[in-house]
Short mmCIF file of C-alpha atoms in Angstrom, two decimals:
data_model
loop_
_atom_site.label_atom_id
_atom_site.label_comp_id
_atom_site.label_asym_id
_atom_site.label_seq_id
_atom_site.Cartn_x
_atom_site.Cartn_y
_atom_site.Cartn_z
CA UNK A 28 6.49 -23.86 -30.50
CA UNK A 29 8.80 -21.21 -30.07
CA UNK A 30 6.45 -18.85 -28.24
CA UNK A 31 5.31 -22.03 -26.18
CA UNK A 32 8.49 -22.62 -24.83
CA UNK A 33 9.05 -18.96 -24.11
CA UNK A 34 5.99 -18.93 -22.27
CA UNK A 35 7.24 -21.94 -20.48
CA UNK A 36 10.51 -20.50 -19.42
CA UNK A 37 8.72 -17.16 -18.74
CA UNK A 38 6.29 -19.65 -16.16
CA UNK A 39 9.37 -21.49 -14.30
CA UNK A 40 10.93 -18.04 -13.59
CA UNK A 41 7.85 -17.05 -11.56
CA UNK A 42 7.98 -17.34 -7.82
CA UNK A 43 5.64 -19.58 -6.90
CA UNK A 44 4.77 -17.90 -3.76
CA UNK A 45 4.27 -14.91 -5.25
CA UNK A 46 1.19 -16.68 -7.36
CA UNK A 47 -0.33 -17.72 -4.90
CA UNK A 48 -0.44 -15.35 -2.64
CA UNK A 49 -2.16 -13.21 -5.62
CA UNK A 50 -4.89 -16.12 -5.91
CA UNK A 51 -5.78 -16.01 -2.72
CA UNK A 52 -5.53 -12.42 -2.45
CA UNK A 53 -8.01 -12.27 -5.50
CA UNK A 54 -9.82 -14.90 -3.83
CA UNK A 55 -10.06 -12.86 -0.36
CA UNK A 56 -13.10 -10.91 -0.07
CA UNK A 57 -11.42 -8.89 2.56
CA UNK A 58 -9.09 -7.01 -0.07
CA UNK A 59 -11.47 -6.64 -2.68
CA UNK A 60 -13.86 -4.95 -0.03
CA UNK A 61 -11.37 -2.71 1.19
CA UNK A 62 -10.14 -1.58 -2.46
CA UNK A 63 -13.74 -0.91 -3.27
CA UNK A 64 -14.33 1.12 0.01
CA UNK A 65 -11.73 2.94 -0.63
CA UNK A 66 -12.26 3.52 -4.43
CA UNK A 67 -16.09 5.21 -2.75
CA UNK A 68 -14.20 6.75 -0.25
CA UNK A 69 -11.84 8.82 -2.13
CA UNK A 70 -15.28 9.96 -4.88
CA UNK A 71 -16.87 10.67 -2.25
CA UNK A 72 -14.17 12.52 -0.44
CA UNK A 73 -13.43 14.28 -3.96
CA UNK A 74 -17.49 15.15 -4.55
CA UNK A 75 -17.59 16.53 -1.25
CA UNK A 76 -14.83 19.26 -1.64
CA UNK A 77 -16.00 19.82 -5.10
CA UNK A 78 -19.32 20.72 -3.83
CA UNK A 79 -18.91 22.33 -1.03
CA UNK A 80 -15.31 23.94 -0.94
CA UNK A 81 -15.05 27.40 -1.24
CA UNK A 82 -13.74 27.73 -4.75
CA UNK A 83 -17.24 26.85 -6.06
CA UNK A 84 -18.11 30.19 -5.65
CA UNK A 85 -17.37 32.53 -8.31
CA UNK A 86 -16.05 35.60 -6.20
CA UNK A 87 -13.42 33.55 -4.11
CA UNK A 88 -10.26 31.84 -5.75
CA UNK A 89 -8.80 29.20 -3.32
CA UNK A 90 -4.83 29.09 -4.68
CA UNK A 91 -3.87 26.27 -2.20
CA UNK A 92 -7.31 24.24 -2.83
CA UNK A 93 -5.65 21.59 -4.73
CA UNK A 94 -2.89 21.00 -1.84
CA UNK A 95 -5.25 21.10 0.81
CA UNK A 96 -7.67 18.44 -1.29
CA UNK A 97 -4.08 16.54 -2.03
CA UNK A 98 -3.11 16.48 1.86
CA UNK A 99 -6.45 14.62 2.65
CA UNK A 100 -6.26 11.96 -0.35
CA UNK A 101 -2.89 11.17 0.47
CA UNK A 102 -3.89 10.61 4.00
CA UNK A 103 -6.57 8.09 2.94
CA UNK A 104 -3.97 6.69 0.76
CA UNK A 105 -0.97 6.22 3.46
CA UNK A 106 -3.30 5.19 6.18
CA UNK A 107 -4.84 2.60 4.21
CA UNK A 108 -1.57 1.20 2.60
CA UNK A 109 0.24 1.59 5.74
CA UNK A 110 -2.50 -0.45 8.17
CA UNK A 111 -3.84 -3.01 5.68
CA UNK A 112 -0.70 -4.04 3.57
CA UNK A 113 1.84 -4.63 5.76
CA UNK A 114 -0.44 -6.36 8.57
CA UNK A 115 -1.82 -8.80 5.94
CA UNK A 116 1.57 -9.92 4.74
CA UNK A 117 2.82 -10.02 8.11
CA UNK A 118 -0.31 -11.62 9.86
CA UNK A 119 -0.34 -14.49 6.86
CA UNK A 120 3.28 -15.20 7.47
CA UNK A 121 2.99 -15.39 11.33
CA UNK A 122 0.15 -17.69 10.54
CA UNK A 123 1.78 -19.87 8.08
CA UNK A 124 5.03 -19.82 10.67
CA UNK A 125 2.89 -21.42 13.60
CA UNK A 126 3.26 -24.97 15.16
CA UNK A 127 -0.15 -26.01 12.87
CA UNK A 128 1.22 -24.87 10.02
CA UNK A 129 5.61 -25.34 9.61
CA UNK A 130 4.80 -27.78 8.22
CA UNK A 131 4.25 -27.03 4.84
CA UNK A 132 7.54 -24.68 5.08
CA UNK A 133 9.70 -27.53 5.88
CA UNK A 134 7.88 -29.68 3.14
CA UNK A 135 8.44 -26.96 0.38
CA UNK A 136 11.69 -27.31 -1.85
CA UNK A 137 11.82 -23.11 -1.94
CA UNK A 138 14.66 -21.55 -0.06
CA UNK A 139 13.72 -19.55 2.99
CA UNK A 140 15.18 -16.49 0.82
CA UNK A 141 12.31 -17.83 -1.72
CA UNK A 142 9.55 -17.80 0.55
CA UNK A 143 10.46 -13.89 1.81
CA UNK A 144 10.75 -12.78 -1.24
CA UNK A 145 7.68 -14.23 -2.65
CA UNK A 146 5.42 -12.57 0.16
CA UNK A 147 7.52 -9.14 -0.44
CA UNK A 148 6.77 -8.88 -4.08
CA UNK A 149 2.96 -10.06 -3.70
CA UNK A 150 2.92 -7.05 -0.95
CA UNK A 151 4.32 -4.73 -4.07
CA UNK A 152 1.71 -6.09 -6.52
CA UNK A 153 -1.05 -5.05 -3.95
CA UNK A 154 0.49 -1.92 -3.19
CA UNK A 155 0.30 -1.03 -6.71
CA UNK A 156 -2.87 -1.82 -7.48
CA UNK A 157 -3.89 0.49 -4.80
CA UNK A 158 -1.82 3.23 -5.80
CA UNK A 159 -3.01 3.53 -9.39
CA UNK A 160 -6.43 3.46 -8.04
CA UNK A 161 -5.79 6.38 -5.93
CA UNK A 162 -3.66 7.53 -8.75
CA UNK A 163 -6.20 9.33 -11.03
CA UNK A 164 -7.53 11.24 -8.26
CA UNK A 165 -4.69 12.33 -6.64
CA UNK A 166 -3.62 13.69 -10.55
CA UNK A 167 -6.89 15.66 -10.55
CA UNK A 168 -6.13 18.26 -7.50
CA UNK A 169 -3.33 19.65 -10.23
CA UNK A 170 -6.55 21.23 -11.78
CA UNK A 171 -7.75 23.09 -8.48
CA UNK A 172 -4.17 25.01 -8.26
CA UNK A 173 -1.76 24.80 -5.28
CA UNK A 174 0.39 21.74 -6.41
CA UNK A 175 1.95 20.85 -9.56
CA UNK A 176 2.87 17.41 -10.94
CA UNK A 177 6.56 16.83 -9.76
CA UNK A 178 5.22 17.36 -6.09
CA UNK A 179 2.74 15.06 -7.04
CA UNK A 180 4.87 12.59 -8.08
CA UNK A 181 7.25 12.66 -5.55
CA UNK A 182 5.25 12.45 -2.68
CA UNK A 183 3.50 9.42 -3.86
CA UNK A 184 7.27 8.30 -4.30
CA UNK A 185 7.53 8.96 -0.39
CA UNK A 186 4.51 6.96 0.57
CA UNK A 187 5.39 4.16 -1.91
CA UNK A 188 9.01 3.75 0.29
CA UNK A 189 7.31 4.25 3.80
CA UNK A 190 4.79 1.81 2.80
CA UNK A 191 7.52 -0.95 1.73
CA UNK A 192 9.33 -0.10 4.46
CA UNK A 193 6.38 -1.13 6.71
CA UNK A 194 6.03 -3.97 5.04
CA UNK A 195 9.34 -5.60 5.69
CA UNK A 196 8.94 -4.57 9.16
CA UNK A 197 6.02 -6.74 8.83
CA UNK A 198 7.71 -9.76 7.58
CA UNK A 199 10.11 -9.38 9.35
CA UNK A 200 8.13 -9.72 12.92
CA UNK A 201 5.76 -12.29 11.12
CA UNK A 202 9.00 -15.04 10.65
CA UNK A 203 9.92 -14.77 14.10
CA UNK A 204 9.51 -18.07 15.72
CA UNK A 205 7.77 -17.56 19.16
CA UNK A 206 4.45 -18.49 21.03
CA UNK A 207 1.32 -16.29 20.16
CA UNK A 208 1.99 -14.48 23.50
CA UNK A 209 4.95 -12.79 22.03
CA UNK A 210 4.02 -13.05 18.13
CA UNK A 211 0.69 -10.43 19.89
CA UNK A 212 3.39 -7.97 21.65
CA UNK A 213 5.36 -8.03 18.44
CA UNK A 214 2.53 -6.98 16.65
CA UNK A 215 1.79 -4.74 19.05
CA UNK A 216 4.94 -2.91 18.89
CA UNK A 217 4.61 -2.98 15.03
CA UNK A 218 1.61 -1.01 14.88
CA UNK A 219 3.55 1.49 17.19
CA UNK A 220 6.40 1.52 14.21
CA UNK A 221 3.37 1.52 11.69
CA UNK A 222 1.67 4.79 13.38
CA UNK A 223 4.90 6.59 13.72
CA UNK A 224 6.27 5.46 10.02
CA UNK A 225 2.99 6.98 8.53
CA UNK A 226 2.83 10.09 11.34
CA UNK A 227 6.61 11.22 10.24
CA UNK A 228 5.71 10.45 6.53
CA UNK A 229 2.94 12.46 6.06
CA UNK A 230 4.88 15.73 8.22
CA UNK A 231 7.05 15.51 5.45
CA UNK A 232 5.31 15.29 3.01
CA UNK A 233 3.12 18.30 3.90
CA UNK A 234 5.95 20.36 5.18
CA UNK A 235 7.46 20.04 1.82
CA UNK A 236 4.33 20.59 -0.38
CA UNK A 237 4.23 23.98 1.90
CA UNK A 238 7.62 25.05 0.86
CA UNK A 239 8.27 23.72 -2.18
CA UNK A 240 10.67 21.79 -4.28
CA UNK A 241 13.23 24.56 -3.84
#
């Protein structure tokens, strides 16, 4: 009884939102698709370098392999977090916040601070479970030299921020009330934001794998 009532509490402290967004999200063939491309993507990526890079020669020793290898994952990894999370949360909302659809806003007993932050956190769920796919094979380039683990770590800390960032900026632009006129030049100028978020993330992030934690 106990643990049934824990379990109970434990269920009424859930955001609702946040549930279902994950069921449909499991449901969606679109996100499973692209987190298996991209699972194929980054072996094959990974293969590819391993077969023909230059440090599978004997006679050459590539020190910076494992950055240059690193540079390239993480670019999969931001570009594919940056262009598919934050336009799916923000695209849904915009949808949902339409003349079709206010209706089931208005009709909800959730707070409009509710709603936000149920779409924010199912955003972080999905950003997770792409990260620790990418996760593993990011972590292997520490055995092909040129990077070591903090760097690792806190570059993937980097992208994790710009990639929540983005996704607010998302939200945000998706709960604007206006006609689909404006809601496409809002978009439009957040894919602008979206480019130059990920464009100024990944400088850094290369410029300080080149000099170092120091």
């Amino acid at each position: 009884m106990k643990t049934a009532g824990f379990m109970a509490r434990m269920d009424d402290l859930l955001n609702p939102i946040v549930v279902k967004e994950l069921r449909q999200a499991v449901k969606s063939r679109i996100v499973m698709a692209a987190l298996l491309l991209f699972l194929l993507l980054q072996l094959g990526i990974l293969l590819l370098i391993l077969v023909f890079g230059e440090y599978r020669s004997a006679n050459t020793v590539n020190l910076y392999a494992g950055r240059k290898t690193f540079e390239v994952l993480q670019g999969i990894l931001l570009g594919t977090c940056m262009l598919l999370i934050p336009v799916y949360a923000g695209v849904r909302l915009a949808a949902e916040h339409s003349d079709t659809n206010v209706d089931l806003l208005f009709i909800s007993t959730l707070r409009a601070r509710a709603i936000i932050a149920g779409k924010f956190e199912a955003a972080i769920v999905l950003i997770l479970l792409i990260f620790s796919a990418c996760a593993p094979f990011m972590t292997f380039t520490y055995l092909l030299r040129g990077i070591d683990i903090p760097s690792i770590l806190l570059v993937l800390g980097m992208d994790f921020l710009a990639v929540l960032l983005g996704t607010q900026l998302a939200i945000f632009l998706g709960a604007i009330p206006a006609n689909w006129g404006l809601k496409i030049l809002l978009g439009l100028m957040g894919l602008g934001c979206l480019i130059m978020l990920f464009s100024m993330t990944m400088t850094s992030s290369i410029s300080l794998l080149e000099v170092g934690l120091g």
